[in-house]
Amino acid sequence: MNNIEKIKSIKIKSIVVIKPGQLEIESRDIPIPKYDELRIKVMYAGICGSDVHILHGSNPFAKYPRVIGHEFLGVIDQIGEHSLDDNHDHDSDFDSNFDSTSNEISLKIGDKVVVDPVVSCGRCYACLHDKPNVCEHLSVIGVHQDGGFSEYVCVPKRNAYLVPKRVSDQNACLIEPFAVAANITSNTKVYPDDIAIIYGAGPIGLMVAQVLKWVYKVEHLIVTDRLDERLKMALANGADVALNTQNEDLEAYLHKMKIKPTLIIDAACHPSILNEAINIAAPAARIGIMGFSGDASSIIQQKITSKELSIYSSRLNSKKFPIVIEWMTQNLIKPELLVTHQFDYQDIKVAMDIFENHPKSCCKVILNF
Ligand code: NAI
Ligand code: MN
């Protein structure tokens, strides 16, 4: 057995969705990093709604079998190097020399890193216009390619960011979803005199709430949901008012309080919400949407144009890891408020079940590897 064969014979455990509905912990060969990659020994990973969607076959982008997981951190245990063989290996769709804001040059074995799951080509229109998150050749780690629910994973060097000592492991696990919140708020812009409304107090809505109130310090923040337990969390995560729209009509409430929202973020993503948001918005307001529903929303042009509303969408994140790391270093946001459960990765089936089916008591779930 030569050296390469010896390394390849090392087996590791990975959480694999074999096909929709079938999740297994598989024994696989340890991955070998290519010249532009790092290998990470995963320490912790967060469960996200999209992991559940891949399991149920309702994520249109996933290919099977798939190692899921796109929210993770770990320690660099090997760095890919140039070899003669790599010249033949190079995937020509991807440009390894394009602008990078990561720490790739200074990263070394033993460093603790988080990984931005957005792998982009660097050359298409979206990449050249600062939106690698919607790259023509977009490949999301844990969705289009194998992810971080694994003892080891190889990722492009430029996707790894050093975790500062001041940021706890648990908090670092939430950098990716906070980058989603950073992206939508960067798209819509946020001003201190904004009257903001967030629809939905799930993990994403709550992270957006923290960012709006504690980073941008909006004047007034209303969060809506249909579960009182989630609304209680909203109040702990920056909301001034938490409204259960199962019992109370939002439009009537705003009318009564004489409030017109200037910034509306839809983190519940039912197709009916956009129309309501357009109705309640103040003149010159911005609306941010992030849903993936395939159903139509019925909206009226006149209501948008007469108030000159701006509607922004947001997908994943465009290079928002550095700013989120900065927020965490400065203690502006409090990821620890969102983590309700922690499991060993071997209990993945129980963990996914609790995450999916117990929204009253469960928000973010972290897996230990
Ligand atoms: P989640 O399902 O945990 O949270 C949604 C919350 O909205 C729940 O608490 C639910 O009770 C509440 N809700 C449902 N209908 C509502 C309504 N009509 N009004 C007010 N609240 C309502 O989901 P999570 O993980 O927080 O994600 C939120 C949404 O954002 C999902 O639709 C997800 O697909 C999407 N998403 C989009 C991303 C992007 O990059 N564009 C990234 C991550 C999530
Ligand atoms: Mn996620």
CSV table of C-alpha atoms and ligand atoms in Angstrom, one decimal, residues 48 70-71 176, ligand 2:
chain,number,residue,atom,x,y,z
A,48,CYS,CA,-31.1,24.8,9.5
A,70,HIS,CA,-23.7,24.4,5.9
A,71,GLU,CA,-23.4,26.0,9.3
A,176,GLU,CA,-23.7,31.7,8.7
B,2,MN,MN,-28.7,28.1,7.1
